[in-house]
């Protein structure tokens, strides 16, 4: 996917002036948050489980090569195949060659952020293979030719009315008199259309929430059951997963699953949690004939051992964006690439470079709500600050901002100079603002006063008054 | 020349250095005086080192660790030899408590930074948690609401302390606004780097404040207060905005943030 992260400000400007989007984002603000709080409250050991989940991932990341090798051996033993891919391009080619070997014309797809990351759909289309998204949200944005705007609710930026219009535009057999004003009617309509597509598909592609080293299993969690049909009906099942999805044991997977849905949607468990181990065995009633895992690095291994390693604990629950005031304001597309919100602000610069995505870790108030809710206790603000430090060190921060900080720091390091300079400044501001108590406009503070008044200082600093008070107190003694 | 360090109470009381914070020092000295009053009422001896400037957060959050350390050294130097350091700001206290040890990790001042961090408190939590203040003697008739500033809330766990003390203010009726724990959009340099996004966030905050029906808004951080006051006033709202310490100290004669001084004789 072509990044527009460098144009974050312009993207955000557009988003802030898009009334449809603003309306849709209102639902994010109200929908996810209370449900998560309630789910956490119902489970007294929730915070303890978070610690356990974190420890599991930390341990796995410390021994990643070991667990990946064990995982591969197990997949082979169960009759599957693992394709190690270093880059997005290698992964796309690996998928394509499997599809070609089966003469595939259409592939169905379960929801996968990694497939967005490697722009798999575009690649398949360019090679004459039609990808069909089967997750309702993904299906909607595929019709709209848009990227997802949320990692678990890809079409969260779209309103019901827009979906109805899209269905009427694309679904040729849809009678105009049929009502689609209710969400349930839209779901029904999508189901009917997709049912046919499942049967036609030659290959089913899913992502993975976990890869289990102990058993060679890939795990997906969904609420629609679409993933099951996607992976059991076609001849071949391809799992696209990145390295850090691996966990040692089934037990470990179960522990993390207990915090995943609660953090994501406030459910105790997703409606479907599907475990896939190898292709169909002779005694199985159904299942694919071939089982492939595309095991992709795409920049992750270079995060190991750096200040960004903790980010590899991420289980893509979406809680950080659900609680992010900046995400609520600008929506997912403003971030300009696959991963939005706080997790995107840390991950995107790691994957596509801080030169391109430098705005993302800067566009945060450091309010800390993301870290407070992250089930894997990822210190997201701290890592955003690390990006700012890298930018500053490498002189990538905007020159004006850099100069302002350095000039300010020069003064703030020298208390006497600071007193003198600030007293001049606030003296002048205090005199100018005395009558109204605030400014509607202020030179050099246009960013502030464009939207709000600026409270005027009273004119003399605390220190000056305090010193005077102390002198007086002493004189009168 | 008079020494600007001055003990106001007997030395056997805890010696508290007031970290005024740059915003309070320059924009709203009354918060500093309110802090002094509250600390003295609680039995502290208050010292205000004159060589303090800022905690260094603007540089730290801009990725400029070197300058942040430089500014932080002024704090280390200015507050030596005191029992506690107290700031009327969760953000600045959080900077010293949570971030100075990381900022000085591997530096010669590491131990000193850690010691300072362990002695540093935000004002209201210091009063409630260390000095065990349970109530204040003050009368302030108003329907009021409290905004939880982010650093105080999430870095320092300040939530019930201000509410508890405000509950003892005679005449004050405390109502909770929706989303009291959501950021106001200030974010230090964020509000100037991303003014439009900041505006969107503070606009929602202003709506929540207005919908609460409160006539007085309080918080523990002047940056957030200036942001919210500026937005409320631009919207023509009549909600008064004040620092929680000013209310607890009963400083009613002081004009609210962004309001002109009353033109009456004392
Ligand atoms: S960073 Fe944490 S909260 Fe955000 S998606 Fe990942 S696991 Fe969830």
XYZ file of C-alpha atoms in Angstrom, chain A residues 175-365:
191
model
C -33.877 -5.443 -6.446
C -34.163 -1.703 -5.837
C -37.287 -2.104 -3.707
C -35.548 -4.332 -1.150
C -34.983 -2.491 2.093
C -31.385 -2.229 3.324
C -31.882 0.375 5.997
C -31.129 -1.944 8.918
C -27.697 -3.304 9.773
C -29.128 -6.847 9.853
C -30.449 -6.452 6.315
C -27.017 -5.356 5.139
C -25.399 -8.365 6.805
C -27.950 -10.642 5.137
C -27.315 -9.157 1.750
C -23.550 -9.554 2.090
C -24.016 -13.135 3.264
C -26.063 -14.088 0.253
C -23.537 -12.670 -2.155
C -20.570 -14.177 -0.329
C -22.094 -17.657 -0.035
C -21.658 -18.189 -3.742
C -18.112 -16.897 -3.646
C -17.042 -19.395 -0.979
C -18.053 -22.266 -3.232
C -16.213 -20.891 -6.242
C -12.933 -20.219 -4.455
C -9.872 -22.336 -5.240
C -7.737 -21.031 -2.406
C -8.577 -19.597 1.013
C -6.216 -17.106 2.643
C -6.376 -16.176 6.307
C -4.152 -14.341 8.709
C -3.239 -15.697 12.124
C -3.668 -14.315 15.596
C -1.283 -16.942 16.930
C 1.071 -19.617 15.688
C 1.583 -22.341 18.239
C 5.080 -23.849 18.265
C 4.089 -26.873 20.312
C 1.443 -28.079 17.870
C 2.133 -26.323 14.561
C -1.315 -24.752 14.763
C -2.464 -21.394 13.423
C -5.277 -19.660 15.264
C -7.767 -17.043 14.109
C -10.443 -15.277 16.101
C -13.494 -13.885 14.310
C -17.047 -12.942 15.052
C -18.600 -13.874 11.754
C -17.437 -17.414 11.116
C -16.268 -16.303 7.707
C -12.763 -17.460 8.445
C -13.903 -21.057 8.878
C -15.584 -21.200 5.480
C -12.635 -19.435 3.919
C -10.161 -22.003 5.125
C -12.104 -25.267 4.983
C -13.899 -25.125 1.638
C -11.146 -24.460 -0.945
C -8.439 -26.892 -2.053
C -5.710 -24.996 -0.269
C -5.442 -22.891 2.848
C -2.713 -20.268 2.961
C -1.931 -18.638 6.285
C -0.083 -15.341 6.096
C 1.539 -14.519 9.410
C 4.439 -12.487 10.701
C 7.179 -13.948 12.864
C 6.095 -12.457 16.170
C 2.776 -14.312 16.135
C 4.413 -17.432 17.472
C 3.777 -18.548 21.079
C 5.305 -21.630 22.703
C 2.289 -23.693 23.750
C -1.448 -24.131 23.447
C -1.707 -23.114 27.091
C 0.126 -19.835 26.339
C -2.234 -19.148 23.490
C -5.196 -19.718 25.823
C -3.814 -17.244 28.344
C -3.420 -14.499 25.773
C -6.828 -15.265 24.262
C -8.354 -14.417 27.622
C -7.162 -10.821 27.380
C -7.555 -10.429 23.612
C -11.317 -10.263 23.090
C -11.908 -8.496 26.376
C -9.520 -5.748 25.333
C -10.757 -5.598 21.765
C -14.537 -5.713 21.901
C -15.300 -6.358 25.540
C -16.406 -9.888 24.712
C -15.279 -12.677 26.978
C -14.352 -14.614 23.882
C -14.860 -14.003 20.194
C -17.737 -15.913 18.612
C -15.286 -18.107 16.726
C -11.797 -19.167 17.727
C -10.509 -21.481 15.046
C -7.473 -23.736 15.317
C -5.975 -25.111 12.101
C -3.308 -27.758 12.083
C -2.107 -29.033 8.717
C -4.240 -30.148 5.769
C -7.181 -32.500 5.927
C -6.356 -35.948 7.286
C -7.988 -39.058 5.798
C -10.392 -39.357 8.720
C -11.402 -35.652 8.662
C -14.855 -34.868 7.243
C -13.580 -31.708 5.522
C -10.630 -29.396 5.207
C -8.122 -28.237 2.603
C -5.840 -30.581 0.709
C -2.895 -28.255 1.109
C -1.860 -26.151 4.073
C 0.750 -23.421 3.609
C 2.140 -20.870 6.013
C 3.746 -17.712 4.685
C 6.027 -16.777 7.556
C 6.997 -13.171 7.004
C 9.611 -10.971 8.598
C 9.214 -7.684 6.703
C 11.268 -5.655 9.145
C 10.293 -7.272 12.442
C 13.592 -8.961 13.151
C 15.366 -5.622 12.920
C 13.251 -4.415 15.864
C 14.589 -7.190 18.075
C 17.131 -5.978 20.561
C 16.197 -2.325 20.024
C 14.044 0.033 22.086
C 11.180 -1.020 19.830
C 11.237 -4.739 20.634
C 8.310 -4.399 23.062
C 6.109 -3.469 20.123
C 6.416 -7.055 18.887
C 4.240 -8.128 21.801
C 1.267 -6.484 20.096
C -1.687 -8.818 19.561
C -3.601 -6.350 17.378
C -6.550 -5.960 19.717
C -7.161 -2.327 18.799
C -7.700 -1.131 22.372
C -5.044 1.555 22.022
C -6.822 3.234 19.110
C -10.238 2.754 20.681
C -9.032 4.887 23.575
C -6.933 7.405 21.654
C -8.239 10.986 21.479
C -6.174 11.680 18.372
C -7.511 8.584 16.600
C -11.047 9.587 17.584
C -10.475 12.993 16.051
C -8.870 12.059 12.743
C -9.822 8.430 12.060
C -7.576 5.669 10.794
C -6.996 6.801 7.231
C -5.225 9.959 8.332
C -2.306 7.859 9.524
C -1.655 7.127 5.890
C -0.645 3.486 5.997
C -1.904 0.134 7.249
C -1.686 0.545 11.021
C -3.384 3.518 12.679
C -3.596 4.851 16.208
C -0.908 4.531 18.876
C 0.262 1.078 17.762
C 0.606 2.417 14.229
C 2.458 5.462 15.492
C 5.139 3.136 16.835
C 5.045 0.340 14.281
C 4.724 2.287 11.035
C 8.040 4.160 11.361
C 9.691 0.801 12.115
C 8.297 -0.778 8.983
C 8.348 2.010 6.391
C 10.874 4.425 7.912
C 10.663 7.418 10.179
C 11.417 9.736 7.250
C 8.056 8.794 5.793
C 6.078 8.333 8.982
C 7.681 10.842 11.339
C 4.431 12.681 12.010
C 2.800 9.664 13.583
C 4.840 9.432 16.794
C 4.731 13.224 17.062
C 0.970 13.521 16.802
C 0.318 12.391 20.357
C -0.509 14.317 23.501
